[in-house]
Coordinates of N, CA and C in Angstrom, one line a residue:
M85 N -23.9 -17.9 -19.1 CA -24.2 -17.5 -17.7 C -24.4 -16.0 -17.7
A86 N -25.4 -15.5 -17.0 CA -25.6 -14.0 -17.0 C -24.5 -13.3 -16.3
K87 N -24.2 -12.1 -16.8 CA -23.2 -11.3 -16.3 C -23.6 -10.7 -14.9
I88 N -22.7 -10.8 -14.0 CA -22.9 -10.3 -12.6 C -22.9 -8.7 -12.7
T89 N -23.9 -8.1 -12.0 CA -24.0 -6.7 -12.0 C -23.5 -6.0 -10.8
T90 N -23.2 -4.8 -10.8 CA -22.7 -4.0 -9.7 C -23.7 -4.1 -8.5
Q91 N -25.0 -4.0 -8.8 CA -26.0 -4.1 -7.7 C -25.9 -5.4 -7.0
E92 N -25.8 -6.5 -7.8 CA -25.7 -7.8 -7.2 C -24.5 -8.0 -6.3
V93 N -23.4 -7.4 -6.7 CA -22.2 -7.5 -5.8 C -22.4 -6.7 -4.5
L94 N -23.0 -5.5 -4.7 CA -23.3 -4.7 -3.5 C -24.3 -5.4 -2.6
D95 N -25.3 -6.0 -3.1 CA -26.3 -6.8 -2.3 C -25.6 -7.9 -1.5
E96 N -24.7 -8.6 -2.2 CA -24.1 -9.8 -1.6 C -23.1 -9.2 -0.5
L97 N -22.4 -8.2 -0.7 CA -21.5 -7.6 0.3 C -22.4 -7.1 1.5
K98 N -23.5 -6.5 1.3 CA -24.3 -6.0 2.3 C -24.8 -7.1 3.2
S99 N -25.2 -8.3 2.6 CA -25.7 -9.4 3.3 C -24.6 -10.0 4.2
L100 N -23.3 -9.8 3.9 CA -22.2 -10.3 4.7 C -21.7 -9.3 5.7
G101 N -22.3 -8.2 5.8 CA -21.7 -7.1 6.7 C -21.9 -7.3 8.2
S102 N -21.1 -6.6 8.9 CA -21.1 -6.7 10.4 C -20.9 -5.2 10.9
E103 N -21.8 -4.8 11.8 CA -21.7 -3.5 12.4 C -20.4 -3.4 13.3
K104 N -20.1 -4.5 13.9 CA -18.9 -4.5 14.7 C -17.6 -4.3 13.9
L105 N -17.6 -4.9 12.7 CA -16.4 -4.7 11.8 C -16.4 -3.3 11.2
V106 N -17.6 -2.7 11.0 CA -17.7 -1.4 10.5 C -17.0 -0.4 11.5
A107 N -17.3 -0.6 12.8 CA -16.8 0.2 13.9 C -15.3 0.0 13.9
Q108 N -14.8 -1.2 13.8 CA -13.3 -1.5 13.8 C -12.7 -0.8 12.7
N109 N -13.3 -0.9 11.5 CA -12.7 -0.2 10.3 C -12.6 1.3 10.5
K110 N -13.6 1.9 11.1 CA -13.7 3.3 11.3 C -12.5 3.8 12.2
K111 N -12.2 2.9 13.2 CA -11.1 3.3 14.1 C -9.8 3.2 13.3
R112 N -9.7 2.5 12.3 CA -8.5 2.4 11.5 C -8.4 3.4 10.3
G113 N -9.5 4.2 10.2 CA -9.5 5.3 9.2 C -10.5 5.2 8.1
A114 N -11.3 4.1 8.1 CA -12.2 3.9 7.0 C -13.4 4.9 7.2
G115 N -14.1 5.2 6.1 CA -15.2 6.1 6.1 C -16.5 5.4 6.4
D116 N -17.6 6.1 6.1 CA -19.0 5.5 6.4 C -19.5 4.6 5.3
N117 N -18.9 4.7 4.1 CA -19.4 3.9 3.0 C -18.8 2.5 3.0
Q118 N -19.3 1.7 3.8 CA -18.8 0.3 4.0 C -19.8 -0.5 4.6
F119 N -19.7 -1.9 4.5 CA -20.6 -2.8 5.1 C -20.0 -3.6 6.2
G120 N -18.7 -3.5 6.4 CA -18.1 -4.3 7.5 C -18.0 -5.8 7.1
V121 N -17.4 -6.0 5.9 CA -17.3 -7.4 5.4 C -15.8 -7.9 5.6
K122 N -15.7 -9.1 6.0 CA -14.4 -9.7 6.2 C -13.7 -9.8 4.8
M123 N -12.4 -9.6 4.8 CA -11.6 -9.6 3.6 C -11.6 -11.0 2.9
G124 N -11.7 -12.0 3.8 CA -11.8 -13.4 3.2 C -13.1 -13.5 2.4
D125 N -14.2 -12.9 2.8 CA -15.4 -13.0 2.1 C -15.3 -12.1 0.8
V126 N -14.7 -11.0 0.9 CA -14.4 -10.2 -0.3 C -13.7 -11.0 -1.3
R127 N -12.7 -11.7 -0.9 CA -11.9 -12.5 -1.8 C -12.7 -13.6 -2.5
K128 N -13.6 -14.2 -1.8 CA -14.5 -15.2 -2.3 C -15.4 -14.7 -3.4
I129 N -15.9 -13.5 -3.2 CA -16.8 -12.9 -4.2 C -16.0 -12.6 -5.5
A130 N -14.8 -12.0 -5.3 CA -13.9 -11.7 -6.4 C -13.5 -13.0 -7.2
A131 N -13.3 -14.1 -6.4 CA -12.9 -15.3 -7.1 C -14.0 -15.9 -7.9
K132 N -15.2 -15.7 -7.6 CA -16.4 -16.1 -8.4 C -16.5 -15.3 -9.7
I133 N -16.1 -14.0 -9.6 CA -16.2 -13.2 -10.8 C -15.1 -13.4 -11.7
K134 N -13.9 -13.6 -11.2 CA -12.6 -13.7 -11.9 C -12.3 -12.3 -12.5
K135 N -11.8 -12.1 -13.7 CA -11.4 -10.8 -14.2 C -12.6 -10.2 -15.0
D136 N -12.9 -9.0 -14.7 CA -14.0 -8.3 -15.4 C -13.7 -6.8 -15.3
Q137 N -13.1 -6.2 -16.3 CA -12.7 -4.8 -16.3 C -13.8 -3.9 -16.2
E138 N -14.9 -4.1 -16.9 CA -16.0 -3.2 -16.9 C -16.7 -3.2 -15.5
L139 N -16.9 -4.3 -15.0 CA -17.5 -4.4 -13.6 C -16.6 -3.8 -12.6
G140 N -15.3 -4.1 -12.7 CA -14.4 -3.6 -11.7 C -14.4 -2.0 -11.7
L141 N -14.4 -1.4 -12.8 CA -14.4 0.0 -12.9 C -15.8 0.6 -12.3
E142 N -16.9 -0.1 -12.6 CA -18.2 0.3 -12.0 C -18.2 0.2 -10.5
L143 N -17.6 -0.9 -10.0 CA -17.6 -1.1 -8.6 C -16.7 0.0 -7.9
W144 N -15.6 0.3 -8.5 CA -14.8 1.4 -8.0 C -15.5 2.7 -7.8
E145 N -16.4 3.0 -8.8 CA -17.1 4.3 -8.8 C -18.2 4.3 -7.7
T146 N -18.5 3.2 -7.1 CA -19.5 3.2 -6.0 C -19.0 3.9 -4.7
N147 N -17.6 4.0 -4.6 CA -17.0 4.5 -3.4 C -17.1 3.6 -2.2
N148 N -17.8 2.5 -2.3 CA -17.9 1.6 -1.2 C -16.6 0.9 -0.9
M149 N -16.2 0.8 0.3 CA -14.9 0.2 0.6 C -14.7 -1.2 0.1
E150 N -15.7 -2.1 0.5 CA -15.5 -3.5 0.1 C -15.7 -3.7 -1.4
A151 N -16.6 -2.9 -2.0 CA -16.8 -3.0 -3.5 C -15.5 -2.6 -4.2
R152 N -14.8 -1.6 -3.6 CA -13.5 -1.2 -4.2 C -12.5 -2.3 -4.1
C153 N -12.5 -3.0 -3.0 CA -11.6 -4.1 -2.8 C -11.9 -5.3 -3.8
V154 N -13.2 -5.5 -4.0 CA -13.5 -6.5 -5.1 C -13.0 -6.0 -6.4
A155 N -13.2 -4.7 -6.7 CA -12.8 -4.1 -8.0 C -11.3 -4.4 -8.2
I156 N -10.5 -4.1 -7.1 CA -9.0 -4.3 -7.2 C -8.7 -5.7 -7.6
L157 N -9.4 -6.7 -7.1 CA -9.1 -8.1 -7.4 C -9.5 -8.5 -8.8
I158 N -10.5 -7.9 -9.3 CA -11.0 -8.3 -10.7 C -10.5 -7.5 -11.8
L159 N -9.8 -6.4 -11.5 CA -9.3 -5.5 -12.6 C -7.9 -6.1 -13.1
D160 N -7.6 -5.9 -14.3 CA -6.4 -6.3 -14.9 C -5.4 -5.1 -14.9
P161 N -4.3 -5.1 -14.2 CA -3.4 -3.9 -14.1 C -2.9 -3.5 -15.5
K162 N -2.7 -4.5 -16.4 CA -2.1 -4.2 -17.7 C -3.1 -3.4 -18.6
K163 N -4.4 -3.4 -18.2 CA -5.4 -2.7 -19.0 C -5.8 -1.3 -18.4
L164 N -5.0 -0.9 -17.3 CA -5.3 0.4 -16.7 C -4.2 1.4 -17.1
S165 N -4.7 2.6 -17.5 CA -3.7 3.6 -17.9 C -3.1 4.3 -16.6
N166 N -2.0 5.0 -16.8 CA -1.5 5.8 -15.7 C -2.5 6.8 -15.1
E167 N -3.3 7.4 -16.0 CA -4.3 8.3 -15.6 C -5.4 7.7 -14.7
Q168 N -5.8 6.5 -15.1 CA -6.8 5.8 -14.4 C -6.3 5.4 -13.0
L169 N -5.0 4.9 -12.9 CA -4.4 4.5 -11.6 C -4.3 5.8 -10.7
T170 N -3.8 6.8 -11.3 CA -3.6 8.1 -10.5 C -5.0 8.6 -10.0
S171 N -6.0 8.5 -10.8 CA -7.3 8.9 -10.4 C -7.9 8.0 -9.3
M172 N -7.6 6.7 -9.4 CA -8.1 5.7 -8.4 C -7.4 6.0 -7.0
V173 N -6.1 6.2 -7.0 CA -5.4 6.5 -5.8 C -5.9 7.8 -5.2
S174 N -6.0 8.8 -6.0 CA -6.4 10.1 -5.5 C -7.8 10.2 -4.9
S175 N -8.6 9.2 -5.3 CA -10.0 9.3 -4.8 C -10.2 8.4 -3.6
E176 N -9.2 7.8 -3.1 CA -9.3 6.9 -1.9 C -8.5 7.5 -0.7
N177 N -9.2 7.4 0.5 CA -8.5 7.9 1.7 C -8.2 6.9 2.7
F178 N -8.6 5.6 2.5 CA -8.3 4.6 3.5 C -7.1 3.8 3.1
A179 N -6.1 3.9 4.0 CA -4.8 3.3 3.7 C -4.8 1.8 3.3
N180 N -5.7 1.1 4.0 CA -5.8 -0.4 3.7 C -6.2 -0.6 2.2
V181 N -7.1 0.2 1.7 CA -7.5 0.0 0.3 C -6.4 0.5 -0.6
I182 N -5.7 1.6 -0.2 CA -4.6 2.1 -1.0 C -3.5 1.0 -1.1
D183 N -3.2 0.3 0.0 CA -2.2 -0.7 0.0 C -2.6 -1.9 -0.9
W184 N -3.9 -2.2 -0.9 CA -4.4 -3.3 -1.8 C -4.1 -2.8 -3.3
L185 N -4.4 -1.5 -3.5 CA -4.2 -1.0 -4.9 C -2.7 -1.3 -5.3
Y186 N -1.8 -1.0 -4.4 CA -0.4 -1.2 -4.7 C -0.1 -2.7 -4.9
S187 N -0.6 -3.5 -4.0 CA -0.2 -5.0 -4.1 C -0.8 -5.7 -5.3
Y188 N -2.0 -5.3 -5.7 CA -2.7 -6.1 -6.7 C -2.7 -5.4 -8.1
L189 N -2.5 -4.1 -8.1 CA -2.5 -3.4 -9.4 C -1.3 -2.6 -9.8
I190 N -0.8 -1.8 -8.8 CA 0.2 -0.8 -9.2 C 1.6 -1.5 -9.3
K191 N 1.9 -2.4 -8.4 CA 3.3 -3.0 -8.5 C 3.4 -3.9 -9.8
D192 N 2.3 -4.2 -10.4 CA 2.3 -5.0 -11.7 C 2.0 -4.1 -12.9
S193 N 1.9 -2.8 -12.7 CA 1.7 -1.9 -13.8 C 2.8 -1.9 -14.8
L194 N 2.6 -1.8 -16.0 CA 3.6 -1.8 -17.0 C 4.5 -0.6 -17.0
D195 N 3.9 0.5 -16.4 CA 4.6 1.8 -16.4 C 4.8 2.3 -15.0
K196 N 5.1 1.4 -14.1 CA 5.2 1.8 -12.7 C 6.3 2.8 -12.3
Q197 N 7.4 2.7 -13.1 CA 8.5 3.6 -12.8 C 8.1 5.1 -13.2
T198 N 7.3 5.3 -14.2 CA 6.8 6.6 -14.5 C 5.9 7.1 -13.4
L199 N 5.1 6.2 -12.9 CA 4.2 6.5 -11.8 C 5.0 6.9 -10.6
R200 N 6.0 6.2 -10.3 CA 6.9 6.5 -9.1 C 7.5 7.9 -9.2
L201 N 7.9 8.3 -10.4 CA 8.5 9.7 -10.6 C 7.4 10.7 -10.5
Q202 N 6.2 10.5 -11.0 CA 5.1 11.4 -11.0 C 4.6 11.6 -9.6
W203 N 4.4 10.5 -8.9 CA 3.7 10.5 -7.6 C 4.5 11.1 -6.5
E204 N 5.8 11.0 -6.5 CA 6.6 11.5 -5.4 C 6.6 13.0 -5.4
K205 N 6.2 13.6 -6.5 CA 6.1 15.1 -6.5 C 4.6 15.6 -6.3
A206 N 3.7 14.7 -6.1 CA 2.3 15.0 -6.0 C 2.0 15.6 -4.6
E207 N 0.9 16.4 -4.6 CA 0.4 17.0 -3.3 C -0.4 15.9 -2.5
N208 N -1.1 15.1 -3.3 CA -2.0 14.1 -2.6 C -1.1 13.1 -1.8
V209 N -1.5 12.9 -0.5 CA -0.7 12.1 0.4 C -0.7 10.6 0.0
M210 N -1.8 10.1 -0.6 CA -1.9 8.7 -1.0 C -1.0 8.5 -2.2
L211 N -0.9 9.4 -3.1 CA 0.0 9.3 -4.2 C 1.5 9.3 -3.7
Q212 N 1.8 10.1 -2.7 CA 3.1 10.1 -2.1 C 3.4 8.8 -1.4
R213 N 2.4 8.3 -0.7 CA 2.5 7.0 0.0 C 2.9 5.9 -0.9
L214 N 2.2 5.9 -2.1 CA 2.5 4.8 -3.0 C 3.8 5.0 -3.8
A215 N 4.2 6.3 -4.0 CA 5.5 6.6 -4.6 C 6.6 5.9 -3.7
W216 N 6.5 6.0 -2.4 CA 7.4 5.4 -1.5 C 7.3 3.9 -1.5
S217 N 6.1 3.4 -1.7 CA 5.9 1.9 -1.8 C 6.7 1.4 -3.1
L218 N 6.6 2.2 -4.2 CA 7.3 1.8 -5.4 C 8.8 1.9 -5.2
I219 N 9.3 2.9 -4.5 CA 10.7 3.1 -4.2 C 11.2 1.9 -3.3
S220 N 10.4 1.5 -2.3 CA 10.7 0.4 -1.5 C 10.8 -0.9 -2.3
G221 N 9.8 -1.0 -3.2 CA 9.9 -2.2 -4.1 C 11.1 -2.2 -5.0
N222 N 11.5 -1.1 -5.5 CA 12.7 -1.0 -6.3 C 13.9 -1.4 -5.4
I223 N 14.0 -0.9 -4.2 CA 15.2 -1.3 -3.4 C 15.2 -2.8 -3.2
A224 N 14.1 -3.4 -3.0 CA 14.0 -4.9 -2.8 C 14.3 -5.7 -4.0
R225 N 13.9 -5.2 -5.2 CA 14.0 -6.0 -6.4 C 14.8 -5.4 -7.6
N226 N 14.9 -4.1 -7.7 CA 15.6 -3.4 -8.7 C 16.4 -2.2 -8.2
P227 N 17.4 -2.5 -7.3 CA 18.0 -1.4 -6.6 C 18.8 -0.4 -7.5
E228 N 19.2 -0.9 -8.7 CA 19.9 0.0 -9.6 C 19.0 1.1 -10.1
L229 N 17.7 1.1 -9.9 CA 16.9 2.2 -10.3 C 16.9 3.3 -9.3
E230 N 17.5 3.2 -8.1 CA 17.4 4.2 -7.1 C 18.8 4.6 -6.7
D231 N 18.9 5.9 -6.3 CA 20.1 6.5 -5.7 C 20.0 6.4 -4.2
T232 N 20.6 5.3 -3.6 CA 20.4 5.0 -2.2 C 20.9 6.2 -1.3
P233 N 22.1 6.7 -1.5 CA 22.6 7.8 -0.6 C 21.7 9.0 -0.6
K234 N 21.1 9.3 -1.8 CA 20.2 10.4 -1.9 C 18.9 10.1 -1.1
L235 N 18.4 8.9 -1.2 CA 17.2 8.5 -0.5 C 17.4 8.6 1.0
L236 N 18.6 8.1 1.5 CA 18.9 8.1 2.9 C 19.0 9.6 3.4
D237 N 19.6 10.5 2.6 CA 19.6 11.9 3.0 C 18.2 12.4 3.1
Y238 N 17.4 12.1 2.1 CA 16.0 12.6 2.1 C 15.2 12.1 3.3
I239 N 15.3 10.8 3.6 CA 14.6 10.2 4.7 C 15.0 10.8 6.0
E240 N 16.3 10.9 6.2 CA 16.9 11.5 7.4 C 16.3 12.9 7.7
K241 N 16.2 13.7 6.6 CA 15.8 15.1 6.7 C 14.2 15.2 6.9
H242 N 13.5 14.3 6.2 CA 12.0 14.6 6.1 C 11.1 13.6 6.8
M243 N 11.6 12.4 7.1 CA 10.6 11.4 7.6 C 9.9 11.7 8.9
L244 N 10.6 12.4 9.8 CA 10.1 12.7 11.1 C 8.8 13.6 11.0
E245 N 8.8 14.5 10.1 CA 7.6 15.4 10.0 C 6.7 15.0 8.8
A246 N 7.0 13.9 8.2 CA 6.1 13.4 7.1 C 4.7 13.1 7.6
K247 N 3.7 13.3 6.7 CA 2.3 12.9 7.1 C 2.3 11.3 7.4
P248 N 1.5 10.9 8.4 CA 1.5 9.5 8.8 C 1.3 8.5 7.6
E249 N 0.5 8.9 6.6 CA 0.3 8.0 5.5 C 1.6 7.8 4.7
V250 N 2.4 8.8 4.6 CA 3.7 8.8 3.9 C 4.8 8.2 4.7
Q251 N 4.8 8.6 6.0 CA 5.8 8.2 6.9 C 5.9 6.6 6.9
W252 N 4.8 6.0 6.8 CA 4.8 4.5 6.9 C 5.6 3.8 5.8
T253 N 5.4 4.3 4.6 CA 6.1 3.7 3.4 C 7.5 4.2 3.3
M254 N 7.7 5.4 3.8 CA 9.1 6.0 3.8 C 9.9 5.2 4.8
N255 N 9.3 4.8 5.9 CA 10.0 4.0 6.9 C 10.3 2.6 6.3
S256 N 9.3 2.1 5.5 CA 9.5 0.8 4.9 C 10.7 0.8 3.9
T257 N 10.9 1.9 3.2 CA 12.0 2.1 2.3 C 13.3 2.1 3.1
L258 N 13.4 2.8 4.3 CA 14.5 2.8 5.1 C 14.9 1.3 5.6
A259 N 13.9 0.6 6.0 CA 14.1 -0.8 6.4 C 14.6 -1.7 5.3
Q260 N 14.0 -1.5 4.1 CA 14.5 -2.3 2.9 C 15.9 -2.0 2.6
I261 N 16.3 -0.7 2.7 CA 17.7 -0.4 2.4 C 18.6 -1.1 3.4
G262 N 18.3 -1.1 4.7 CA 19.1 -1.8 5.7 C 19.1 -3.3 5.5
I263 N 18.0 -3.9 5.0 CA 17.9 -5.3 4.8 C 18.7 -5.8 3.5
K264 N 18.4 -5.0 2.5 CA 18.9 -5.5 1.1 C 20.3 -5.0 0.7
Q265 N 20.7 -3.9 1.4 CA 22.0 -3.2 0.9 C 23.0 -3.2 2.1
P266 N 23.8 -4.2 2.3 CA 24.7 -4.2 3.4 C 25.6 -3.0 3.5
H267 N 26.0 -2.4 2.4 CA 26.9 -1.2 2.4 C 26.3 0.0 3.1
Y268 N 24.9 0.0 3.1 CA 24.2 1.1 3.7 C 23.5 0.8 5.0
R269 N 23.7 -0.5 5.5 CA 23.0 -1.0 6.6 C 23.2 -0.2 7.9
D270 N 24.5 0.1 8.2 CA 24.8 0.8 9.4 C 24.2 2.2 9.4
R271 N 24.2 2.9 8.2 CA 23.6 4.2 8.2 C 22.1 4.2 8.3
A272 N 21.5 3.2 7.7 CA 20.0 3.0 7.8 C 19.6 2.8 9.3
I273 N 20.4 2.0 10.0 CA 20.1 1.7 11.4 C 20.3 3.0 12.2
A274 N 21.4 3.7 11.9 CA 21.7 4.9 12.6 C 20.6 6.0 12.4
I275 N 20.0 6.1 11.2 CA 18.9 7.0 11.0 C 17.7 6.6 11.7
G276 N 17.4 5.3 11.7 CA 16.3 4.8 12.5 C 16.4 5.2 14.0
H277 N 17.6 5.0 14.6 CA 17.7 5.3 16.0 C 17.6 6.8 16.2
K278 N 18.2 7.6 15.3 CA 18.2 9.1 15.4 C 16.8 9.6 15.4
L279 N 16.0 9.1 14.5 CA 14.6 9.6 14.3 C 13.6 9.0 15.3
G280 N 13.8 7.7 15.6 CA 12.9 7.1 16.6 C 11.5 6.8 16.1
V281 N 11.3 6.9 14.8 CA 10.0 6.7 14.2 C 9.5 5.2 14.5
Y282 N 8.3 5.0 15.1 CA 7.7 3.7 15.5 C 8.5 3.0 16.6
K283 N 9.4 3.7 17.3 CA 10.2 3.0 18.3 C 9.2 2.4 19.4
D284 N 8.1 3.1 19.7 CA 7.2 2.7 20.7 C 5.9 2.1 20.1
Y285 N 6.0 1.7 18.9 CA 4.7 1.2 18.2 C 4.3 -0.1 18.8
P286 N 3.0 -0.2 19.2 CA 2.5 -1.4 19.8 C 2.5 -2.5 18.8
V287 N 3.0 -3.7 19.2 CA 3.2 -4.8 18.3 C 2.5 -6.1 19.0
S288 N 1.7 -6.8 18.2 CA 1.1 -8.0 18.7 C 2.2 -9.1 18.9
K289 N 1.9 -10.0 19.7 CA 2.8 -11.1 20.0 C 3.0 -11.9 18.7
G290 N 4.3 -12.2 18.3 CA 4.6 -12.9 17.1 C 4.9 -12.0 15.9
C291 N 4.6 -10.7 16.0 CA 4.8 -9.8 14.9 C 6.1 -9.0 15.1
T292 N 6.6 -8.5 14.0 CA 7.9 -7.7 14.0 C 7.6 -6.2 14.1
S293 N 8.3 -5.5 15.0 CA 8.2 -4.1 15.1 C 8.5 -3.4 13.8
P294 N 7.7 -2.3 13.5 CA 8.1 -1.5 12.3 C 9.2 -0.5 12.6
F295 N 9.7 -0.5 13.8 CA 10.9 0.4 14.1 C 12.1 -0.2 13.3
A296 N 12.6 0.7 12.4 CA 13.5 0.2 11.4 C 14.7 -0.6 11.9
P297 N 15.4 -0.2 13.0 CA 16.5 -1.0 13.5 C 16.1 -2.4 13.9
I298 N 15.0 -2.5 14.5 CA 14.5 -3.9 14.9 C 14.1 -4.7 13.7
W299 N 13.4 -4.0 12.8 CA 12.9 -4.7 11.5 C 14.1 -5.1 10.7
I300 N 15.1 -4.3 10.6 CA 16.3 -4.7 9.8 C 17.0 -5.8 10.5
D301 N 17.3 -5.8 11.8 CA 18.0 -6.8 12.5 C 17.3 -8.1 12.4
Y302 N 15.9 -8.1 12.5 CA 15.2 -9.4 12.4 C 15.3 -10.1 11.0
F303 N 15.2 -9.3 9.9 CA 15.2 -10.0 8.6 C 16.6 -10.3 8.2
V304 N 17.6 -9.5 8.6 CA 19.0 -9.8 8.3 C 19.4 -11.1 9.0
S305 N 19.0 -11.2 10.3 CA 19.3 -12.4 11.1 C 18.7 -13.6 10.5
R306 N 17.4 -13.5 10.1 CA 16.7 -14.6 9.5 C 17.3 -15.1 8.2
E307 N 17.8 -14.1 7.4 CA 18.4 -14.5 6.1 C 19.8 -15.2 6.3
Q308 N 20.4 -14.8 7.4 CA 21.7 -15.4 7.7 C 21.6 -16.8 8.3

């Protein structure tokens, strides 16, 4: 079977595009280099390709939003160096794509703890965002890797003025501490109330508020 090319993927994505979805994506922070393709259709294209490291890297270099999402799904995280992952994150400005990078590539990276330490000191806000995603993941799955009191001190001092891209995952870490670590739950809730971050965030029916005290209470109650 002939190898699928970058241009063929771009052509298929373009054929599935919607100007209405382009406009919606722009409101959420996406740039102009996009076709407005539903993520379900992106997943179908990636499923046909399966894993293809060379094609994935080529698609990433197009800077097209949906092509980058296809790339994320067909790349093997174990074959990506720390330098490649850092470069990928640094070159992307749309939080949705950044969070796909975390979910499908970075959280399964063989050296993610090194990345966590490097990225939290970076100037790039997306690297900082994903440093906090990795910290939040540690709290949920490997809490022994983190100094929780130190994290709470930092969040209390810095979350209110953090850049929006970073504030979101910093807040997620605060919520995970409250959910997963009962000894620190009261303090996490108190910090959430003190800072009030996302207290008035609009929430669709059936969804949980990102306001940390509500988020913590919901998941603790569900687990009990």
